[in-house]
Coordinates of C-alpha atoms in Angstrom, one line a residue:
M1 CA 2.0 -32.0 -18.4
N2 CA 5.7 -30.9 -18.0
T3 CA 6.8 -27.7 -19.4
L4 CA 8.7 -29.2 -22.3
T5 CA 5.7 -31.2 -23.4
S6 CA 3.5 -28.2 -23.0
V7 CA 5.7 -25.8 -25.1
K8 CA 6.2 -28.5 -27.8
N9 CA 2.5 -28.9 -28.2
M10 CA 1.9 -25.3 -28.4
I11 CA 4.4 -25.0 -31.3
K12 CA 2.9 -28.2 -32.9
N13 CA -0.6 -26.7 -32.7
R14 CA 0.4 -23.5 -34.2
R15 CA 2.1 -24.7 -37.1
E16 CA -0.8 -27.0 -37.9
D17 CA -3.4 -24.3 -37.5
N18 CA -4.0 -23.0 -41.3
T19 CA -5.9 -20.0 -39.9
V20 CA -2.8 -18.4 -38.4
K21 CA -2.1 -15.1 -39.6
N22 CA 1.4 -14.0 -40.9
Y23 CA 3.2 -10.9 -39.6
D24 CA 5.4 -8.5 -41.2
I25 CA 7.9 -5.9 -39.6
G26 CA 8.3 -2.7 -41.4
R27 CA 11.9 -1.9 -42.4
N28 CA 11.8 1.3 -40.8
E29 CA 10.2 0.1 -37.5
S30 CA 12.1 -0.3 -34.4
C31 CA 13.6 -3.9 -34.2
P32 CA 11.6 -6.1 -31.9
C33 CA 14.9 -7.4 -30.4
G34 CA 15.0 -4.3 -28.2
S35 CA 18.2 -3.0 -29.5
G36 CA 16.6 0.3 -30.3
K37 CA 17.9 0.4 -33.9
K38 CA 15.6 0.2 -36.8
Y39 CA 14.7 -3.2 -38.1
K40 CA 16.5 -2.8 -41.4
K41 CA 19.7 -1.9 -39.4
C42 CA 19.6 -4.9 -37.1
C43 CA 17.8 -8.3 -37.2
L44 CA 16.5 -7.8 -40.9
N45 CA 20.2 -8.5 -41.7
N46 CA 20.4 -11.7 -39.6
T47 CA 21.5 -14.8 -41.6
P48 CA 19.4 -17.7 -40.2
E49 CA 21.3 -20.6 -38.9
L50 CA 18.4 -23.0 -39.7
S51 CA 15.4 -22.8 -41.8
K52 CA 12.1 -22.5 -39.9
D53 CA 11.3 -26.2 -40.8
E54 CA 14.6 -27.3 -39.4
Y55 CA 14.0 -25.5 -36.1
Y56 CA 10.5 -26.8 -35.9
Q57 CA 12.1 -30.3 -36.3
A58 CA 14.9 -29.7 -33.8
V59 CA 12.5 -28.5 -31.1
K60 CA 10.4 -31.6 -31.8
E61 CA 13.3 -34.0 -31.4
T62 CA 15.1 -32.5 -28.2
D63 CA 14.4 -33.9 -24.8
D64 CA 16.3 -31.4 -22.9
E65 CA 14.3 -28.2 -21.8
K66 CA 17.5 -25.9 -21.8
D67 CA 18.4 -27.1 -25.3
M68 CA 14.8 -26.3 -26.3
I69 CA 14.8 -22.8 -25.0
V70 CA 18.1 -21.9 -26.7
L71 CA 16.7 -23.3 -29.9
L72 CA 13.6 -21.1 -29.5
Q73 CA 15.8 -18.0 -28.6
N74 CA 17.9 -18.5 -31.8
A75 CA 14.7 -18.9 -33.7
V76 CA 13.1 -15.7 -32.7
K77 CA 16.5 -14.1 -33.4
D78 CA 16.5 -15.5 -36.9
Y79 CA 12.7 -15.0 -37.7
P80 CA 11.5 -12.2 -35.5
E81 CA 8.4 -12.1 -37.4
E82 CA 7.3 -15.7 -36.7
P83 CA 4.9 -16.0 -33.5
A84 CA 5.2 -19.7 -33.3
F85 CA 8.8 -19.4 -31.9
L86 CA 8.1 -16.3 -29.8
L87 CA 4.8 -17.1 -28.0
P88 CA 6.2 -20.4 -26.6
L89 CA 9.1 -18.2 -25.1
I90 CA 6.8 -15.9 -23.5
V91 CA 4.7 -18.7 -21.9
Y92 CA 7.9 -20.3 -20.5
N93 CA 9.3 -17.3 -19.1
L94 CA 6.2 -16.3 -17.4
Q95 CA 5.7 -19.8 -15.9
K96 CA 9.2 -20.0 -14.7
G97 CA 9.1 -16.4 -13.2
I98 CA 11.9 -15.1 -15.5
Y99 CA 10.3 -11.7 -15.7
R100 CA 13.1 -9.9 -17.4
D101 CA 13.1 -12.0 -20.5
A102 CA 9.2 -12.3 -20.4
A103 CA 9.2 -8.5 -20.5
K104 CA 11.5 -8.7 -23.5
Y105 CA 9.4 -11.1 -25.5
L106 CA 6.0 -9.6 -24.5
K107 CA 7.1 -6.2 -25.8
H108 CA 8.5 -8.0 -29.1
G109 CA 5.0 -9.8 -29.2
W110 CA 3.0 -6.6 -28.8
Q111 CA 5.1 -4.9 -31.4
L112 CA 4.4 -7.7 -33.7
M113 CA 0.9 -8.7 -33.3
K114 CA -0.7 -5.8 -31.6
T115 CA -4.4 -6.5 -30.9
D116 CA -3.8 -10.1 -32.0
L117 CA -1.6 -10.9 -29.1
D118 CA -3.6 -13.3 -26.7
E119 CA -5.5 -11.6 -24.2
A120 CA -4.0 -13.9 -21.5
F121 CA -0.6 -12.2 -22.1
I122 CA -2.0 -8.6 -21.3
P123 CA -2.3 -8.7 -17.4
P124 CA 1.5 -9.7 -17.1
F125 CA 2.5 -7.3 -19.6
V126 CA 0.9 -4.5 -17.9
S127 CA 2.1 -5.6 -14.6
I128 CA 5.7 -5.6 -16.0
L129 CA 5.2 -2.2 -17.7
L130 CA 4.0 -0.7 -14.3
D131 CA 6.9 -2.1 -12.5
E132 CA 9.1 -0.3 -15.1
D133 CA 7.1 3.0 -14.3
K134 CA 5.9 3.0 -18.0
I135 CA 2.4 4.0 -16.8
D136 CA 1.4 5.8 -19.9
K137 CA 2.4 3.0 -22.1
A138 CA 0.6 0.5 -20.1
E139 CA -2.6 2.8 -20.3
D140 CA -2.2 3.2 -24.2
I141 CA -2.2 -0.4 -24.6
V142 CA -5.1 -1.3 -22.7
R143 CA -7.2 1.6 -24.1
H144 CA -6.3 0.2 -27.8
L145 CA -7.3 -3.3 -26.8
L146 CA -10.7 -2.0 -25.3
E147 CA -11.2 0.0 -28.3
K148 CA -10.6 -2.8 -30.9
K149 CA -11.8 -5.8 -29.0
G150 CA -14.6 -4.4 -26.6
E151 CA -14.8 -4.7 -22.9
S152 CA -13.7 -8.1 -21.1
V153 CA -13.3 -8.7 -17.5
S154 CA -9.6 -9.4 -18.0
L155 CA -9.0 -6.3 -20.1
L156 CA -10.8 -4.3 -17.5
I157 CA -8.8 -5.5 -14.6
S158 CA -5.8 -4.7 -16.5
Y159 CA -7.1 -1.2 -17.1
A160 CA -8.0 -0.9 -13.4
E161 CA -4.6 -1.9 -12.4
V162 CA -3.2 1.1 -14.4
Y163 CA -5.3 3.5 -12.2
K164 CA -4.4 1.6 -8.9
Y165 CA -0.8 2.1 -9.8
K166 CA -1.9 6.1 -10.1
D167 CA -3.7 5.7 -6.8
D168 CA -7.1 6.8 -8.5
Y169 CA -9.2 4.4 -6.6
I170 CA -12.4 6.4 -7.8
R171 CA -11.5 5.3 -11.4
V172 CA -10.5 1.8 -10.2
S173 CA -14.1 1.5 -8.5
E174 CA -15.9 2.8 -11.8
I175 CA -13.9 0.2 -14.0
I176 CA -14.6 -2.7 -11.4
D177 CA -18.3 -1.8 -11.7
R178 CA -18.2 -2.1 -15.4
A179 CA -16.5 -5.5 -15.1
V180 CA -19.1 -6.7 -12.6
K181 CA -21.8 -6.0 -15.1
L182 CA -20.2 -8.4 -17.6
E183 CA -19.5 -11.3 -15.1
P184 CA -20.3 -10.7 -11.5
E185 CA -19.0 -14.2 -10.6
N186 CA -15.9 -14.2 -12.4
I187 CA -13.2 -15.6 -10.2
Q188 CA -10.4 -13.5 -11.5
L189 CA -12.6 -10.4 -10.8
L190 CA -13.6 -11.4 -7.6
I191 CA -9.9 -11.9 -6.3
F192 CA -9.0 -8.4 -7.8
R193 CA -12.0 -6.7 -5.9
L194 CA -10.8 -8.5 -2.6
E195 CA -7.2 -7.1 -3.3
T196 CA -8.5 -3.7 -3.9
L197 CA -10.5 -3.6 -0.9
M198 CA -7.5 -4.8 1.2
D199 CA -5.5 -2.2 -0.5
L200 CA -7.9 0.3 0.8
D201 CA -7.9 -1.2 4.3
D202 CA -11.7 -1.7 3.9
I203 CA -11.8 -5.1 5.9
L204 CA -15.5 -4.9 6.4
S205 CA -16.3 -4.8 2.5
A206 CA -13.5 -7.5 1.9
L207 CA -15.2 -9.8 4.5
S208 CA -18.6 -9.1 3.0
L209 CA -17.5 -9.9 -0.4
W210 CA -15.9 -13.1 0.9
E211 CA -18.8 -14.1 3.0
K212 CA -21.1 -13.7 -0.3
H213 CA -18.8 -15.8 -2.5
Y214 CA -17.5 -18.0 0.3
E215 CA -17.5 -21.5 -1.5
K216 CA -16.1 -20.2 -4.8
L217 CA -13.2 -18.3 -2.9
Q218 CA -12.3 -20.9 -0.5
S219 CA -11.1 -23.2 -3.0
L220 CA -8.5 -20.6 -3.9
N221 CA -6.5 -20.5 -0.5
N222 CA -3.4 -20.5 -2.6
M223 CA -4.4 -16.9 -3.7
R224 CA -2.4 -14.4 -1.3
V225 CA -5.5 -12.4 -0.5
V226 CA -7.7 -15.5 0.4
S227 CA -4.9 -17.0 2.4
F228 CA -4.5 -13.6 4.3
L229 CA -8.3 -13.4 4.9
N230 CA -8.1 -17.3 6.3
D231 CA -5.2 -16.0 8.5
F232 CA -7.0 -13.1 9.7
L233 CA -10.1 -15.1 10.7
E234 CA -8.1 -17.7 12.5
D235 CA -6.3 -14.9 14.5
K236 CA -9.3 -12.8 15.2
F237 CA -11.5 -15.8 16.4
N238 CA -8.4 -17.8 17.8
L239 CA -9.8 -20.9 15.7
K240 CA -7.2 -23.3 16.9
E241 CA -8.6 -23.0 20.5
N242 CA -12.1 -22.9 19.5
A243 CA -12.3 -25.9 17.4
N244 CA -16.1 -25.8 17.8
L245 CA -16.3 -22.7 15.6
T246 CA -16.2 -23.4 11.9
K247 CA -14.4 -20.9 9.6
K248 CA -17.8 -19.9 7.9
E249 CA -19.3 -19.3 11.2
A250 CA -16.3 -17.2 12.2
L251 CA -16.6 -15.3 8.8
N252 CA -20.3 -14.7 9.4
K253 CA -19.5 -13.2 13.1
A254 CA -16.6 -11.2 11.7
V255 CA -19.0 -9.4 9.3
A256 CA -21.5 -8.7 12.1
V257 CA -18.7 -7.4 14.4
F258 CA -16.9 -5.1 11.9
S259 CA -20.3 -4.0 10.6
G260 CA -21.1 -3.1 14.3
F261 CA -17.8 -1.2 14.8
G262 CA -18.5 0.8 11.7
K263 CA -21.8 2.0 13.2
I264 CA -20.3 2.9 16.4
D265 CA -17.4 4.9 14.7
N266 CA -20.1 7.0 12.9
L267 CA -21.9 7.8 16.1
R268 CA -21.3 11.0 18.0
L269 CA -20.6 9.2 21.3
E270 CA -21.2 12.2 23.3
K271 CA -24.8 12.0 22.4
D272 CA -25.3 8.4 21.4
K273 CA -23.7 6.5 24.4
K274 CA -26.8 4.3 24.8
K275 CA -26.7 3.3 21.1
A276 CA -23.0 2.4 21.3
G277 CA -23.5 0.2 24.5
D278 CA -26.5 -1.6 23.0
I279 CA -24.3 -2.4 19.8
L280 CA -21.1 -3.4 21.8
L281 CA -23.2 -5.6 24.3
K282 CA -24.5 -7.8 21.4
L283 CA -21.1 -7.9 19.6
K284 CA -19.2 -9.1 22.9
N285 CA -21.8 -12.0 22.9
I286 CA -20.9 -13.4 19.7
I287 CA -17.1 -13.5 20.0
P288 CA -14.8 -15.8 22.2
D289 CA -13.5 -14.5 25.3
D290 CA -9.9 -15.1 24.1
S291 CA -10.3 -13.3 20.8
P292 CA -8.2 -10.3 20.0
I293 CA -11.5 -8.5 19.1
V294 CA -12.3 -8.1 22.9
I295 CA -9.5 -5.4 22.8
D296 CA -11.3 -3.4 20.2
I297 CA -14.7 -3.7 22.1
L298 CA -13.0 -2.5 25.1
A299 CA -11.4 0.3 23.5
R300 CA -14.8 1.5 22.2
M301 CA -16.5 1.0 25.7
L302 CA -13.6 3.5 27.0
A303 CA -14.1 6.0 24.1
A304 CA -17.9 6.1 25.0
E305 CA -17.2 6.3 28.7
L306 CA -19.3 3.1 29.3
Y307 CA -17.5 2.5 32.4
V308 CA -19.9 0.2 34.3
E309 CA -20.0 -2.1 31.1
F310 CA -16.3 -2.0 30.8
E311 CA -15.8 -3.3 34.4
K312 CA -18.4 -6.0 34.0
Y313 CA -16.9 -7.3 30.5
I314 CA -13.3 -7.2 32.1
N315 CA -14.4 -9.5 34.8
E316 CA -16.1 -11.8 32.3
I317 CA -13.0 -12.2 30.1
E318 CA -10.2 -12.0 32.6
N319 CA -9.3 -15.5 32.8
A320 CA -9.0 -15.9 29.1
N321 CA -6.6 -12.9 28.9
K322 CA -4.2 -13.2 31.7
E323 CA -1.4 -13.4 29.2
N324 CA -2.5 -10.8 26.8
P325 CA -0.4 -7.6 27.0
N326 CA -3.1 -5.4 25.3
F327 CA -5.7 -6.6 28.0
Y328 CA -3.6 -5.1 30.7
R329 CA -2.9 -1.9 28.6
M330 CA -6.9 -1.6 28.5
L331 CA -6.8 -1.8 32.2
Y332 CA -4.2 0.9 32.4
L333 CA -6.2 3.3 30.3
Y334 CA -9.2 2.6 32.4
N335 CA -7.6 3.1 35.9
Y336 CA -5.7 6.2 34.5
K337 CA -8.9 7.7 33.5
Q338 CA -10.5 6.9 36.9
G339 CA -7.3 8.6 38.6
K340 CA -6.2 5.3 40.1
I341 CA -2.5 6.0 39.1
N342 CA -0.8 3.2 41.1
D343 CA -3.1 0.5 39.7
A344 CA -2.6 2.1 36.3
G345 CA 1.1 1.8 36.9
N346 CA 0.9 -1.8 37.7
N347 CA -1.3 -2.6 34.7
I348 CA 1.2 -0.9 32.1
R349 CA 4.2 -2.3 33.8
K350 CA 2.4 -5.7 33.6
A351 CA 1.7 -5.2 30.0
F352 CA 5.2 -4.2 29.1
E353 CA 6.7 -7.3 30.8
L354 CA 4.4 -9.8 29.1
A355 CA 5.1 -8.1 25.8
A356 CA 8.7 -8.3 26.4
D357 CA 8.5 -11.9 27.3
Q358 CA 6.4 -12.8 24.4
E359 CA 8.4 -11.0 21.7
S360 CA 11.7 -12.8 22.1
G361 CA 13.8 -10.0 20.8
H362 CA 11.4 -8.9 18.1
F363 CA 9.3 -6.2 20.1
H364 CA 6.4 -4.7 18.1
L365 CA 3.8 -3.7 20.5
W366 CA 5.1 -0.1 20.4
Q367 CA 2.0 1.6 21.9
I368 CA 2.5 -0.5 25.0
A369 CA 6.0 0.8 25.4
S370 CA 5.1 4.4 24.6
D371 CA 2.3 4.3 27.3
Y372 CA 4.7 2.8 29.8
L373 CA 7.5 5.2 29.0
K374 CA 5.2 8.1 29.3
Y375 CA 4.0 6.8 32.8
L376 CA 7.6 6.4 34.0
I377 CA 8.5 9.9 33.0
D378 CA 5.5 11.4 35.0
Y379 CA 5.4 9.2 37.9
E380 CA 8.5 7.2 38.6
N381 CA 12.1 7.9 39.6
S382 CA 15.1 7.8 37.2
N383 CA 16.1 4.3 38.1
A384 CA 12.8 2.9 37.1
L385 CA 13.1 5.0 33.9
F386 CA 16.6 3.8 33.1
E387 CA 15.7 0.2 33.8
F388 CA 13.2 0.5 31.0
L389 CA 15.7 2.2 28.7
R390 CA 18.3 -0.8 29.3
K391 CA 15.5 -3.3 28.4
F392 CA 14.2 -1.4 25.5
N393 CA 17.7 -1.0 24.0
N394 CA 17.7 -4.8 23.4
Y395 CA 14.9 -4.3 20.9
I396 CA 16.7 -1.6 18.7
G397 CA 18.1 -2.8 15.3
E398 CA 21.9 -2.8 14.9
N399 CA 21.7 0.1 12.7
E400 CA 19.0 2.2 14.3
S401 CA 19.5 5.0 16.8
F402 CA 18.6 4.3 20.2
L403 CA 17.7 7.9 21.0
V404 CA 15.6 8.2 17.8
A405 CA 13.6 5.1 18.5
V406 CA 12.9 6.5 22.1
L407 CA 11.8 9.7 20.9
M408 CA 9.4 8.1 18.5
L409 CA 7.8 6.4 21.4
L410 CA 7.1 9.9 22.9
E411 CA 5.5 11.4 19.8
D412 CA 2.4 13.4 21.0
G413 CA 1.0 15.2 17.8
G414 CA 4.2 17.6 17.4
K415 CA 3.9 19.1 20.9
G416 CA 7.2 17.6 22.0
E417 CA 6.1 17.8 25.7
Y418 CA 7.3 14.3 26.7
Q419 CA 10.3 14.4 24.5
E420 CA 11.5 17.4 26.3
K421 CA 10.7 16.0 29.7
F422 CA 12.7 12.9 28.8
L423 CA 15.8 14.8 27.4
I424 CA 16.1 16.9 30.4
K425 CA 15.9 13.9 32.7
L426 CA 18.7 12.3 30.4
L427 CA 20.9 15.6 30.8
K428 CA 20.4 15.5 34.5
S429 CA 21.7 12.0 34.8
Q430 CA 25.0 10.1 34.8
K431 CA 25.6 7.9 31.9
I432 CA 23.0 5.0 31.7
E433 CA 24.9 1.7 32.0
G434 CA 24.1 -0.7 29.2
V435 CA 23.1 1.9 26.8
D436 CA 26.4 2.9 25.1
S437 CA 25.0 4.6 22.2
L438 CA 23.6 7.5 24.2
N439 CA 25.9 10.8 24.3
T440 CA 25.3 14.3 25.5
K441 CA 25.9 15.9 22.2
D442 CA 22.9 14.0 20.6
I443 CA 20.7 14.7 23.5
Y444 CA 21.4 18.4 23.1
S445 CA 21.1 18.2 19.4
S446 CA 17.4 16.7 19.8
L447 CA 16.6 19.4 22.4
L448 CA 17.6 22.0 19.8
F449 CA 15.4 20.3 17.1
L450 CA 12.4 20.4 19.6
K451 CA 12.8 24.0 20.2
L452 CA 13.5 24.9 16.6
S453 CA 10.3 23.2 15.6
V454 CA 8.3 25.4 18.1
L455 CA 10.2 28.3 16.4
E456 CA 9.0 27.0 13.1
R457 CA 5.4 26.7 14.1
E458 CA 5.4 30.1 15.5
E459 CA 7.0 31.6 12.5
I460 CA 4.1 29.8 10.2
S461 CA 1.3 30.8 12.4
L462 CA 2.4 34.2 13.9
G463 CA 4.8 35.5 11.2
K464 CA 8.0 35.4 13.7
A465 CA 9.2 33.5 16.7
E466 CA 8.4 34.4 20.3
N467 CA 11.1 35.9 22.4
K468 CA 10.8 33.1 24.8
T469 CA 11.5 30.4 22.2
I470 CA 14.4 32.5 20.8
T471 CA 15.8 32.6 24.4
E472 CA 15.6 28.9 25.0
I473 CA 17.5 28.1 21.7
K474 CA 20.2 30.6 22.7
N475 CA 20.6 29.1 26.1
I476 CA 21.0 25.6 24.6
I477 CA 23.5 27.0 22.1
S478 CA 25.2 28.7 25.0
K479 CA 25.5 25.6 27.0
L480 CA 27.1 23.7 23.9
E481 CA 29.6 26.3 23.6
K482 CA 30.4 26.3 27.2
D483 CA 31.0 22.7 27.0
K484 CA 33.1 23.1 23.9
M485 CA 30.8 20.7 21.7
D486 CA 30.7 21.8 18.1
T487 CA 27.8 20.1 16.5
P488 CA 25.9 20.7 13.2
A489 CA 22.8 21.2 15.0
K490 CA 24.3 24.1 17.0
N491 CA 25.6 25.7 13.8
Y492 CA 22.3 25.1 12.2
A493 CA 20.3 26.6 15.0
R494 CA 22.5 29.8 15.0
L495 CA 21.7 30.1 11.2
R496 CA 18.0 29.9 11.9
L497 CA 18.4 32.8 14.6
L498 CA 20.3 35.1 12.3
K499 CA 17.2 37.0 11.3
Y500 CA 16.4 37.8 14.8
Q501 CA 19.7 39.6 15.3
D502 CA 19.6 43.5 15.5
K503 CA 22.5 43.8 13.2
L504 CA 23.5 41.0 10.7
E505 CA 27.0 41.0 9.6
E506 CA 27.3 40.0 5.8
E507 CA 29.9 37.3 6.3
E508 CA 28.2 35.6 9.3
E509 CA 26.0 33.4 7.4
E510 CA 28.7 32.1 5.1
R511 CA 30.9 31.4 8.1
L512 CA 28.3 29.6 9.9
I513 CA 27.6 27.4 6.7
N514 CA 31.3 26.6 6.6
N515 CA 31.5 25.7 10.0
L516 CA 28.5 23.3 9.8
K517 CA 30.2 21.8 6.6
E518 CA 33.5 21.2 8.4
A519 CA 31.7 19.8 11.7
E520 CA 32.0 16.2 12.4
V521 CA 28.9 14.3 11.4
K522 CA 28.5 11.1 13.2
S523 CA 24.7 10.5 13.9
Y524 CA 21.3 10.8 12.7
F525 CA 21.0 14.2 14.3
D526 CA 24.2 15.5 12.7
T527 CA 22.8 14.7 9.4
I528 CA 19.3 16.1 9.9
A529 CA 21.0 19.4 10.8
Y530 CA 23.2 19.2 7.8
Y531 CA 20.5 18.4 5.4
E532 CA 18.1 21.2 7.1
A533 CA 21.0 23.7 6.7
V534 CA 21.9 22.9 3.0
L535 CA 18.2 23.1 2.1
R536 CA 17.6 26.4 3.7
F537 CA 20.9 28.2 3.3
G538 CA 23.2 26.2 0.8
D539 CA 23.2 24.6 -2.3
P540 CA 20.6 21.8 -2.5
G541 CA 22.2 20.2 -5.7
S542 CA 24.7 18.2 -3.4
I543 CA 21.8 16.5 -2.0
L544 CA 20.7 15.2 -5.4
T545 CA 24.2 14.2 -6.8
D546 CA 26.3 13.3 -3.6
I547 CA 23.6 12.0 -1.0
P548 CA 26.1 13.2 1.9
Y549 CA 26.1 11.0 5.2
G550 CA 23.1 8.8 3.7
E551 CA 24.0 5.9 6.0
Y552 CA 22.4 7.7 8.9
L553 CA 19.1 8.4 7.3
N554 CA 16.3 5.7 6.2
D555 CA 15.4 6.0 2.4
D556 CA 12.0 7.6 3.3
Y557 CA 13.9 10.6 5.0
L558 CA 16.5 10.8 2.2
N559 CA 13.9 10.6 -0.6
F560 CA 11.8 13.3 1.1
Y561 CA 14.9 15.7 1.3
R562 CA 15.9 14.9 -2.3
L563 CA 12.3 15.8 -3.5
V564 CA 12.6 19.2 -1.5
A565 CA 15.9 19.8 -3.2
A566 CA 14.5 18.9 -6.7
F567 CA 11.8 21.3 -6.2
K568 CA 14.1 24.1 -5.1
L569 CA 16.2 23.7 -8.2
S570 CA 13.0 23.2 -10.4
Y571 CA 14.3 19.5 -11.3
Y572 CA 10.7 18.5 -12.0
E573 CA 11.2 15.3 -13.9
M574 CA 13.2 13.9 -10.9
G575 CA 10.6 15.7 -8.5
A576 CA 7.7 13.9 -10.1
S577 CA 9.4 10.6 -9.9
L578 CA 10.4 11.2 -6.2
F579 CA 6.8 12.8 -5.4
Y580 CA 4.7 10.1 -6.9
K581 CA 6.7 7.1 -5.0
Q582 CA 6.1 8.9 -1.7
I583 CA 2.5 10.0 -2.1
S584 CA 1.0 6.7 -2.7
A585 CA 2.0 5.3 0.7
E586 CA 1.0 8.5 2.5
I587 CA -2.4 8.5 1.0
K588 CA -2.8 4.8 1.9
N589 CA -1.8 5.5 5.4
Q590 CA -4.2 8.6 5.8
Q591 CA -1.2 10.9 6.1
L592 CA -1.7 13.3 3.1
G593 CA -2.3 16.4 5.3
N594 CA 0.9 15.6 7.6
Y595 CA 2.9 14.9 4.5
L596 CA 2.0 18.3 2.7
A597 CA 2.5 20.1 5.9
R598 CA 6.1 19.0 6.0
F599 CA 6.6 20.9 2.6
L600 CA 5.6 24.1 4.3
R601 CA 8.6 24.3 6.4
Y602 CA 10.4 25.0 3.1
F603 CA 8.1 26.8 0.8
S604 CA 5.2 29.0 1.1
S605 CA 1.7 27.7 0.0
E606 CA 2.1 29.4 -3.2
E607 CA 5.5 28.0 -4.0
L608 CA 4.4 24.5 -3.1
L609 CA 1.2 24.8 -5.2
K610 CA 3.7 26.0 -8.2
H611 CA 5.7 22.9 -7.7
L612 CA 2.8 20.5 -7.7
K613 CA 1.4 22.1 -10.8
N614 CA 4.7 21.7 -12.6
I615 CA 4.9 18.0 -11.8
E616 CA 1.3 17.7 -12.9
A617 CA 0.3 16.3 -9.6
D618 CA -3.4 15.0 -9.3
Q619 CA -5.9 17.7 -9.0
K620 CA -7.3 16.3 -5.9
I621 CA -4.0 16.7 -4.1
I622 CA -3.7 20.3 -5.4
N623 CA -7.3 20.9 -4.1
F624 CA -6.5 19.3 -0.7
L625 CA -3.5 21.6 -0.3
K626 CA -5.8 24.8 -1.5
Q627 CA -8.3 23.8 1.4
M628 CA -5.7 23.0 3.9
T629 CA -3.9 26.5 3.4
G630 CA -7.1 28.4 2.8
K631 CA -6.3 29.1 -0.9
M632 CA -9.5 27.7 -2.4

């Protein structure tokens, strides 16, 4: 049945239904058209173009879909209290994916019909409200429906969606349990449960649920989460090459494998090596030799120091993995642990070459690139290092900073050891041919930021920076001044060192801030220095209004700086909006601690707690911060 016919039938059936309820709109209520005016000052004053019967007849007679929709839109405008014209418009816009209009008519429908609005409209209505960040309104609507109509799977799923949007997965789980008690086999509920488990990266539970309801769910491969799980199985068991393995068999094996991994990950490997070894030996026998899962098994063998088992397994699967970059990375890690540095170097070089050849300009095996770069810094000469940099430069996006990308490869938990080694090597070299974006100013700025990070850690842990760190920063500043490089990073570093001067001239801070504002900002590093200085020594308001030099920072960086500025100025409405957009991703990526620690660069723990309370942050986040900072 096409859209035109289905909409006509819907109108016809409603008109013929003698039990249909009539609705009125109070004169002083908001007009459902969305104008924001009272009904008596808006659509109540409309002069209908046609009578209701004439609209019904015109819709019945038209054979053009567009004409029908225009008729219905006019009918809703003329008779906003008549659901027979309104509801088909909601259905039409939802089916066509015209969500802006669907939202308008759904809001109209809820205002008019309240709990009489068909339950099928509630999930899309709630989704639209959540997309508009109207969390409280969405929650109020679902609560009201649950109180009036009682619990149903559909309403409980919408209720859970609200708490999922809030990242309150404890409540989501509680609501799902209530829905399961009503209809454990409900297909809509099964899909929602799968989606929720994947949101939580709980692949084992998702696979187990799929295994339990395989036949019912497999018929829904058009659903995104089911399609994803199918692709996951095809990839993990290389089903295109292993045609003898059915998808159901692969699913059973996947559940066994990831269950085994879970058991190993919960062991204390220094005490339970034998248990880990026994589990891994069973798992390796149930997966194909060319499965990507072999890398996970090898990694766990290395973690448990099961070197004999590792060597044996490597020999078993070598032929099937000769073109697998991650296979050679595992060999690199093994040989490095064994002190076989030359063999390790050959392994990681092979891994990088294979990855580079296979990626076709879209490199994403960053861990291999990171390991190879660290190896080159430690053990190879500058020529080999620069050859890597020339090749790596081909994988950097047009708007990305080459130096930032390389420094990210060298992240080592904030220590900065490899980053410093790398930057010093760059400063000792001549210009690297083929990497035009590298310049001495940015290299020095990066080195300054590394040293300032050390200074900051010392200030937080010791109360003040050590003389050695202060001297190292001063030496870099002296070098920049000797070479007549006026960079924002240099001025920012001098601002940070003002407190360590024996005598502070009153106007010196102001002069340095003015110098920084006047310095030319042409890169990511210049922009970071500018923002840090403004947040610590200047007026943070400019970051909220002007967003200066925003082209050099990605949205995550910009929004974090804007959030810090909002906190400093006590702009809590803006702060709450920025905070909740960021915190969900950080929790999902298990980076809550690191995220909160970033704020401690700008606020004391007491100040940060005050700001979080003022934006009504979740108590679990506040308790996490208290525990992290010893304020419990």
